[in-house]
XYZ file of C-alpha atoms in Angstrom:
430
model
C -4.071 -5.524 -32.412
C -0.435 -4.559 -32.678
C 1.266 -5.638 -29.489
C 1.750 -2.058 -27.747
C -2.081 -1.850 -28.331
C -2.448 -5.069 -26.684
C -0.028 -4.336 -23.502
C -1.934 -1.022 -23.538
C -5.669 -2.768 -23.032
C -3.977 -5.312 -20.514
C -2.570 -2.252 -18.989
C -6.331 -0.356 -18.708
C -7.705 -3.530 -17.333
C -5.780 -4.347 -14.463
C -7.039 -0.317 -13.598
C -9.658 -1.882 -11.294
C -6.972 -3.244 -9.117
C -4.757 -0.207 -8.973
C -7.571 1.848 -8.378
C -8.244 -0.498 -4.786
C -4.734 -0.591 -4.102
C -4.323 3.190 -4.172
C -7.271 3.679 -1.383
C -6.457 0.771 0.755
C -2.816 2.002 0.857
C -4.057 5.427 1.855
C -5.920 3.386 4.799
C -2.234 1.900 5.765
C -1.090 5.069 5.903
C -3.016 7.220 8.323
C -4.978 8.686 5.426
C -8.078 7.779 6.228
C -10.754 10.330 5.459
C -10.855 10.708 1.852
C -13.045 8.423 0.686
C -15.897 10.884 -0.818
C -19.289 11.202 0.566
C -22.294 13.351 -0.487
C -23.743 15.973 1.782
C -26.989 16.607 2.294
C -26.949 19.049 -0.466
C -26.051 15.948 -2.559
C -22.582 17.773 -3.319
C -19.127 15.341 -2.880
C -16.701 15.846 -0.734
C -14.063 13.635 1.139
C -15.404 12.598 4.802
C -13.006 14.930 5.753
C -14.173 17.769 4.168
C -17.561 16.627 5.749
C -16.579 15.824 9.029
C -15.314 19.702 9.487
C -18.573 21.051 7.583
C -20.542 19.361 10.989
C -18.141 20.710 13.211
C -16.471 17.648 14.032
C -12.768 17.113 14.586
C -11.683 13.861 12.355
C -9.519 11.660 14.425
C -7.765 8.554 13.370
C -6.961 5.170 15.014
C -4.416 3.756 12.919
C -5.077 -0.059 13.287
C -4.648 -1.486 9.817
C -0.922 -0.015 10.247
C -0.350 -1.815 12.991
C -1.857 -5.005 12.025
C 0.420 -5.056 9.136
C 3.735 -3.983 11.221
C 2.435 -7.594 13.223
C 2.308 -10.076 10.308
C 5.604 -8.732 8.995
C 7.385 -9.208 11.996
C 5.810 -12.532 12.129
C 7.423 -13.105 8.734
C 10.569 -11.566 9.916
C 10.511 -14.017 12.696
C 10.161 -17.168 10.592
C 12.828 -16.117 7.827
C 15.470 -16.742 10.879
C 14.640 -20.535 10.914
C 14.684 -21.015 7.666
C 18.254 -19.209 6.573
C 20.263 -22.395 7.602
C 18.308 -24.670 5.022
C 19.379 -22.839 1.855
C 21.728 -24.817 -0.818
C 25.014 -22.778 -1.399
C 23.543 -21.008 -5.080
C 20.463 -19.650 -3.311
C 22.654 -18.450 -0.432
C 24.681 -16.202 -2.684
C 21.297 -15.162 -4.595
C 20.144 -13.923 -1.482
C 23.241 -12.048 -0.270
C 23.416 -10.129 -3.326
C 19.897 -9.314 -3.832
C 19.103 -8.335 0.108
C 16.258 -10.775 0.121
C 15.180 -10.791 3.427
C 14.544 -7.310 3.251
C 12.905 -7.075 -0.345
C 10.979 -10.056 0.452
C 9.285 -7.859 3.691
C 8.573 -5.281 1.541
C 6.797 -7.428 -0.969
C 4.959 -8.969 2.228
C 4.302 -5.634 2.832
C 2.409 -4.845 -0.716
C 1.046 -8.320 -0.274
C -1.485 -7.801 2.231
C -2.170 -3.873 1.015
C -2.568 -4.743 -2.524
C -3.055 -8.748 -2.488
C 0.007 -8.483 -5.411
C 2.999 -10.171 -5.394
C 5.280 -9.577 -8.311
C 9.043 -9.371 -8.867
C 11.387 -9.869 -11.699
C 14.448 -11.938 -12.040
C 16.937 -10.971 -14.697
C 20.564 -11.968 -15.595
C 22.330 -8.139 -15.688
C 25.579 -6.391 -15.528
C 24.794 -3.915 -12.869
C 27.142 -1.395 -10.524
C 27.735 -4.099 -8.357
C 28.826 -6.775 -10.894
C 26.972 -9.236 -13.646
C 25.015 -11.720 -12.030
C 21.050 -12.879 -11.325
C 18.970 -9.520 -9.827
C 15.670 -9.809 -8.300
C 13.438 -6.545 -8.441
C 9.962 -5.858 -6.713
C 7.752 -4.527 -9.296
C 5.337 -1.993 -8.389
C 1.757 -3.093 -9.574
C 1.375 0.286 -10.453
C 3.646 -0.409 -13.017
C 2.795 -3.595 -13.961
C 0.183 -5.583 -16.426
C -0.814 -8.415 -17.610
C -3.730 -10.532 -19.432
C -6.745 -11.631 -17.667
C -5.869 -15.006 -15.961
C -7.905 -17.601 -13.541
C -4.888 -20.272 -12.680
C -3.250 -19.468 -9.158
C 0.013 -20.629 -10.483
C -0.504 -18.318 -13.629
C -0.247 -21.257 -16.130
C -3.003 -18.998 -18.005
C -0.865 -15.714 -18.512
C 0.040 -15.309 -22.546
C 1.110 -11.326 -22.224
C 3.200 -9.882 -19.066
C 4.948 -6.714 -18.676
C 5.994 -3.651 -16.846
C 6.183 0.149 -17.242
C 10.058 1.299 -16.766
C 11.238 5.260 -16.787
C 14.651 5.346 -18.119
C 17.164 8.083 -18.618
C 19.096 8.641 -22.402
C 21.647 7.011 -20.731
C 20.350 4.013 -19.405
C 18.488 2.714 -22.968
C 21.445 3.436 -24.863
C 23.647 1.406 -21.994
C 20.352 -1.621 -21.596
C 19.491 -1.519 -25.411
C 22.960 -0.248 -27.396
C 24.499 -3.274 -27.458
C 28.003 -1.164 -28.241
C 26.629 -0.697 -32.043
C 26.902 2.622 -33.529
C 23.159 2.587 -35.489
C 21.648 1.251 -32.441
C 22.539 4.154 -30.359
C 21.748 6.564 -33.142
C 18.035 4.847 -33.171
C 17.692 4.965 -29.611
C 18.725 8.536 -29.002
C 16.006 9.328 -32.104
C 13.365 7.276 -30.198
C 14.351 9.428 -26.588
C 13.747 12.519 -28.599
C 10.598 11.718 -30.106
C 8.940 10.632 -27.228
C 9.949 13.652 -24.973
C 8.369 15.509 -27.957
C 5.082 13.650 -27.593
C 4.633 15.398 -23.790
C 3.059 18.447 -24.920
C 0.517 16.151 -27.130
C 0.003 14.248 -24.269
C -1.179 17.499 -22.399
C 1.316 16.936 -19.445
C 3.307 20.137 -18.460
C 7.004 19.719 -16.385
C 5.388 20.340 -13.454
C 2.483 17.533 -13.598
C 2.495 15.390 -10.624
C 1.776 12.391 -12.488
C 3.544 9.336 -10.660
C 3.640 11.234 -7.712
C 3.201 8.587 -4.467
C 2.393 6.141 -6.863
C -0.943 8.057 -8.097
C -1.772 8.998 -11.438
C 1.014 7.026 -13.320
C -0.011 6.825 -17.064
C 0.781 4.507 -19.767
C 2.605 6.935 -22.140
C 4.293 9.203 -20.108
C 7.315 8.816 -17.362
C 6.129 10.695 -14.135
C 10.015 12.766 -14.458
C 9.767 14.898 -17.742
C 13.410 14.216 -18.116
C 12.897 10.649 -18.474
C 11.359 8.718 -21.281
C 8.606 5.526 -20.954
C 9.946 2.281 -21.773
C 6.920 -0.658 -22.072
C 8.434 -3.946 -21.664
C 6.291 -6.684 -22.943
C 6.103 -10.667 -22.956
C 4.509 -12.965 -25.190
C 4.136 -16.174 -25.487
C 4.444 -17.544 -28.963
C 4.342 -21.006 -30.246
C 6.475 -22.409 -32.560
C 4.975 -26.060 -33.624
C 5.801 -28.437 -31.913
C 8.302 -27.537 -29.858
C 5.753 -25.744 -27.836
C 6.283 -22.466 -27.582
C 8.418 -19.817 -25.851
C 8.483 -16.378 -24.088
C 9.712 -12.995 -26.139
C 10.307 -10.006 -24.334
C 10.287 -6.306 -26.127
C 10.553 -2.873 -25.452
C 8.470 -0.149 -27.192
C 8.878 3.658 -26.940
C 4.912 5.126 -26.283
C 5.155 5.857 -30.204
C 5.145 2.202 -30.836
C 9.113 2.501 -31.409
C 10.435 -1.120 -31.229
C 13.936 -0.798 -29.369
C 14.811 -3.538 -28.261
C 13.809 -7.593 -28.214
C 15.126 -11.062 -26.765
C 14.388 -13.620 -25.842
C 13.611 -15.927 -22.071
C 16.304 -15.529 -19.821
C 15.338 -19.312 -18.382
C 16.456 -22.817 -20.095
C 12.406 -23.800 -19.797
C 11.686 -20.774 -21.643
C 9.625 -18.343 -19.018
C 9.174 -14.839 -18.747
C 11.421 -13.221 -16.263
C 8.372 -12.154 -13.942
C 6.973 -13.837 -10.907
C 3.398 -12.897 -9.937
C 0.620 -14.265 -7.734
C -2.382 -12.126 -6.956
C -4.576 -13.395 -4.007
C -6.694 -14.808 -3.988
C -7.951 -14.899 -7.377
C -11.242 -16.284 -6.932
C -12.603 -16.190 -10.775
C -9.703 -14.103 -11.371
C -10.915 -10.986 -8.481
C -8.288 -9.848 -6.086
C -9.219 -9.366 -2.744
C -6.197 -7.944 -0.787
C -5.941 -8.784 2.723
C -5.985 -5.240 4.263
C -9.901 -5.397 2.457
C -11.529 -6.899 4.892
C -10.986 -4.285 7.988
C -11.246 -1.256 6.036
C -15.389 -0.977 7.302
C -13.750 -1.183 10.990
C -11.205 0.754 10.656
C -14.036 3.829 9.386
C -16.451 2.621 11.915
C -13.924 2.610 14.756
C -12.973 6.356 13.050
C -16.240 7.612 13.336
C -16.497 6.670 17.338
C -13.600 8.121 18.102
C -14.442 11.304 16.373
C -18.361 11.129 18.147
C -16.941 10.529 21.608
C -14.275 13.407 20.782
C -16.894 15.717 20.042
C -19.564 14.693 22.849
C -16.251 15.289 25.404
C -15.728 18.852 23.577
C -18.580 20.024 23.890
C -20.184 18.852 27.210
C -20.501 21.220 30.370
C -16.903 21.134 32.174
C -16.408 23.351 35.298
C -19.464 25.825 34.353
C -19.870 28.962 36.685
C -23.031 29.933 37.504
C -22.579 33.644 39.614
C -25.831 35.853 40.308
C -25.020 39.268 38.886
C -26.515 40.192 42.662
C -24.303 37.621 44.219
C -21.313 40.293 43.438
C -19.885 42.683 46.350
C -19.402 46.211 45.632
C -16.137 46.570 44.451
C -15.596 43.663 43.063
C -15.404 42.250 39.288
C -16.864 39.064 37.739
C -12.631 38.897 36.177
C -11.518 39.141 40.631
C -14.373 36.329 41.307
C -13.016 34.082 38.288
C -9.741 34.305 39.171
C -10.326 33.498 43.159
C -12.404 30.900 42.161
C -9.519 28.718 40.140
C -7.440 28.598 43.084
C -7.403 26.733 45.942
C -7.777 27.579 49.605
C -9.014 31.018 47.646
C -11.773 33.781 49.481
C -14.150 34.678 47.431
C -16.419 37.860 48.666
C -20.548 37.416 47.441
C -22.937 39.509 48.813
C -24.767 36.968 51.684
C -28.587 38.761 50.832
C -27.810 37.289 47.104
C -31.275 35.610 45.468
C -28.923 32.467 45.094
C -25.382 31.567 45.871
C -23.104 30.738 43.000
C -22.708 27.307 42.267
C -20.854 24.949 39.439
C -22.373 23.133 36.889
C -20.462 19.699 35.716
C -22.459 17.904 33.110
C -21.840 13.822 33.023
C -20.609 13.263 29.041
C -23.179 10.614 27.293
C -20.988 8.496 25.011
C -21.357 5.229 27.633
C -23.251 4.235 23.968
C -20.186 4.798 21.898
C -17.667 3.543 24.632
C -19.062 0.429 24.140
C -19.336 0.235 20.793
C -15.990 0.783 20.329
C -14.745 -2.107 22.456
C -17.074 -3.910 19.979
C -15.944 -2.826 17.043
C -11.988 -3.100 18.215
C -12.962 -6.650 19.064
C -14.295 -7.225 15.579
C -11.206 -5.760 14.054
C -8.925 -8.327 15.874
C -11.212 -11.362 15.346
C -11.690 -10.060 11.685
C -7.878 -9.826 10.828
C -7.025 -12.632 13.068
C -4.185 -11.140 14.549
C -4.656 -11.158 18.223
C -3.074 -9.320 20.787
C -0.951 -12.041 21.705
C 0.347 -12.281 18.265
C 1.281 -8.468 18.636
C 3.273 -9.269 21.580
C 1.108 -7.722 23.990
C 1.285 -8.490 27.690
C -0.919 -11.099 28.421
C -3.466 -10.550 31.585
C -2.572 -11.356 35.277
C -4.799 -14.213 35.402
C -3.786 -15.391 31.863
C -1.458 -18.701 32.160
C 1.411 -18.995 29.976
C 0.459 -22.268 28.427
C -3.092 -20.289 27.262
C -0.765 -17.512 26.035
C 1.473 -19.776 24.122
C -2.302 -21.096 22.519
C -3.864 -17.915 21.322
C -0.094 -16.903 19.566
C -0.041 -20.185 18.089
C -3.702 -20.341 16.984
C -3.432 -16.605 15.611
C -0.699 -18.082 13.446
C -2.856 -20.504 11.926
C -5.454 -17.590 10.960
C -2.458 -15.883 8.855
C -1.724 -19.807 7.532
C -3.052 -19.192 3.782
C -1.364 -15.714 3.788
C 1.704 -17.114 4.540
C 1.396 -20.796 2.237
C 0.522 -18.554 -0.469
C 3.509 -15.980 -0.180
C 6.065 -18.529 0.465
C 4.743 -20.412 -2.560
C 5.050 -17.242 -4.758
C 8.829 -17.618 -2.849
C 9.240 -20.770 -4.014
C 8.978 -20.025 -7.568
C 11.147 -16.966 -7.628
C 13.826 -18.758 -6.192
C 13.509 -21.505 -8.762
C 13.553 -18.991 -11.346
C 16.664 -17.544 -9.579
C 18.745 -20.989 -9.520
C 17.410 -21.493 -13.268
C 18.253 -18.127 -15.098
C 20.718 -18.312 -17.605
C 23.809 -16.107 -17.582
């Protein structure tokens, strides 16, 4: 295999994980009803769709959003203890690059997705030449099947760019007249292959991070750059990384060669938790709760809806000459109000108030949203909820701290995937 044919098969096999990470962002989200179901006509639909077909309002009770907002600020919270104990060349990394923030972000992706990945390059950029530090969308990004946490195991790593004429011919010109002539040839053929590819100028391919294809950039006015790394050995000095850059044609456009004095590729990835190379995000273990707790809220919506509220039951013989059922129903919705019946009536009228039966799904609920906390373990005290009036502070202080240690391996395992970006960082040759 050819090595565009080789990032494209790494590229279809990590589809598994893009495919989870699409629905369990939805979940983050507030869309939450489009998983599809069957009817009973055995026809799919989403559980939306579904949910309306019964009659039934869909509600949503955005916890996973929340639970994710909690473990951030958590993170947030710890990065403020740990600013004073950088050395000087980290310090100025982090200024430049915004760290904090882009490392939140990648938190963020972190427990949605269970990916980590960013990209540390030396570049001449608008604000100056100096060591950048990208998060790379795993929608975007590939590599060979692995099994080593530390990803001793990777031999091929890349990422999907979209890049305007501009751009390759300022990344990949290198100020030589042929160069540029090549490149701008290689833009033009592969904004001719769109029409082979059957994608029209309107496609929303790429769109929300859905859909994004191998061949094609999601903007028809920009062209698909594949950036690949190998690693190739060369006797016995061991071996080293070689980046390149291919058009979708298989156009070669650029090359070079690690950016690092121990020879790495420029990427930093950890995928969690990689139990016999599986990724199991942390978001995936709440998503049945978060349905189930759905669903209740939905039934006991409905059973409220649709249960006997203030019902009127007037004898037609109950009415007074001269007097309409619209004068009765208006006297009766006011207080202190007379209302005339005729006294030799069969039966007075009287109201009918029917008691709502979801004392079931009440309690379920509370089950369920009990579940989801003990699940996640990210209590209400970790939230920063008030405690109860008969809560001391000392148990208060307990729960936040033993909450912490439920997010312990989330946390070890980002900081470590931390710890070897900013070694990269310090390491990357100018």
């Amino acid at each position: 295999m050819t090595l565009l044919e080789s990032s494209r098969a790494a590229w279809e096999a990590c589809g598994d994980i893009r495919a989870t990470r699409r629905r369990l962002k939805r979940f983050t989200y507030g869309r939450q009803w489009d998983d599809v179901v069957r009817d009973l006509d055995g026809n799919c639909l989403s559980e939306e769709e579904y949910a309306l077909k019964c009659g039934r309002r869909p509600l949503t009770n955005n916890l996973i959003r929340s639970l994710v907002k909690s473990v951030v600020g958590r993170f947030r919270s710890d990065l403020k203890d740990e600013s004073g104990e950088r050395d000087g060349r980290l310090e100025g990394i982090y200024r430049a690059n915004r760290l904090d923030e882009l490392d939140a972000r990648a938190l963020e992706e972190f427990l949605i997705s269970g990916c980590a990945v960013q990209k540390v390059s030396y570049e001449r950029r608008f604000e100056g030449s100096g060591v950048w530090v990208d998060n790379v969308n795993p929608d975007r990004f590939f590599c060979n099947r692995y099994l080593d946490p530390r990803g001793s195991d990777i031999r091929l790593v890349g990422m999907l760019h979209e890049m305007s004429l501009h751009e390759m011919r300022m990344r990949f010109g290198h100020n030589n007249r042929r160069r540029l002539r090549d490149i701008s040839h290689a833009f033009s053929n592969t904004v001719a292959m769109r029409p082979r590819l059957g994608l029209l100028p309107s496609s929303p391919v790429g769109r929300c991070g859905e859909g994004v294809l191998f061949d094609a950039a999601s903007d028809p006015s920009l062209c698909r750059v594949i950036e690949s790394w190998t690693f190739e050995g060369e006797g016995r000095t061991g071996g080293a990384w070689h980046g390149r850059f291919f058009t979708p044609d298989g156009t070669l456009i650029d090359e070079t060669v690690s950016p690092y004095s121990h020879g790495s590729h420029p990427f930093v990835v950890n995928l969690y938790p990689l139990t016999d190379g599986e990724v199991h995000p942390f978001i995936e273990d709440v998503i049945d709760q978060q349905r189930h707790i759905n669903h209740l809220i939905t039934m006991i919506d409905h059973i409220l809806a649709h249960s006997a509220k203030g019902a009127l039951l007037f004898p037609v013989d109950a009415l007074p000459a001269g007097c309409s059922f619209e004068h009765a129903i208006r006297m009766w919705s006011k207080p202190g109000a007379v209302i005339p019946v005729n006294g030799r009536a069969s039966r007075m009228p009287s109201e009918v108030v029917s008691p709502a039966r979801s004392e079931g799904a009440s309690q379920l609920l509370d089950i369920e949203m009990q579940m989801f906390r003990q699940i996640s373990g990210v209590t209400t005290a970790l939230q920063g909820q008030p405690a109860g009036s008969n809560m001391s502070a000392s148990l208060y202080e307990n729960q936040v701290r033993n909450s912490a240690i439920a997010l312990l391996d989330i946390f070890g395992t980002f900081n470590s995937f931390r710890g070897a970006r900013d070694d990269k960082a310090v390491r990357t040759v100018g």
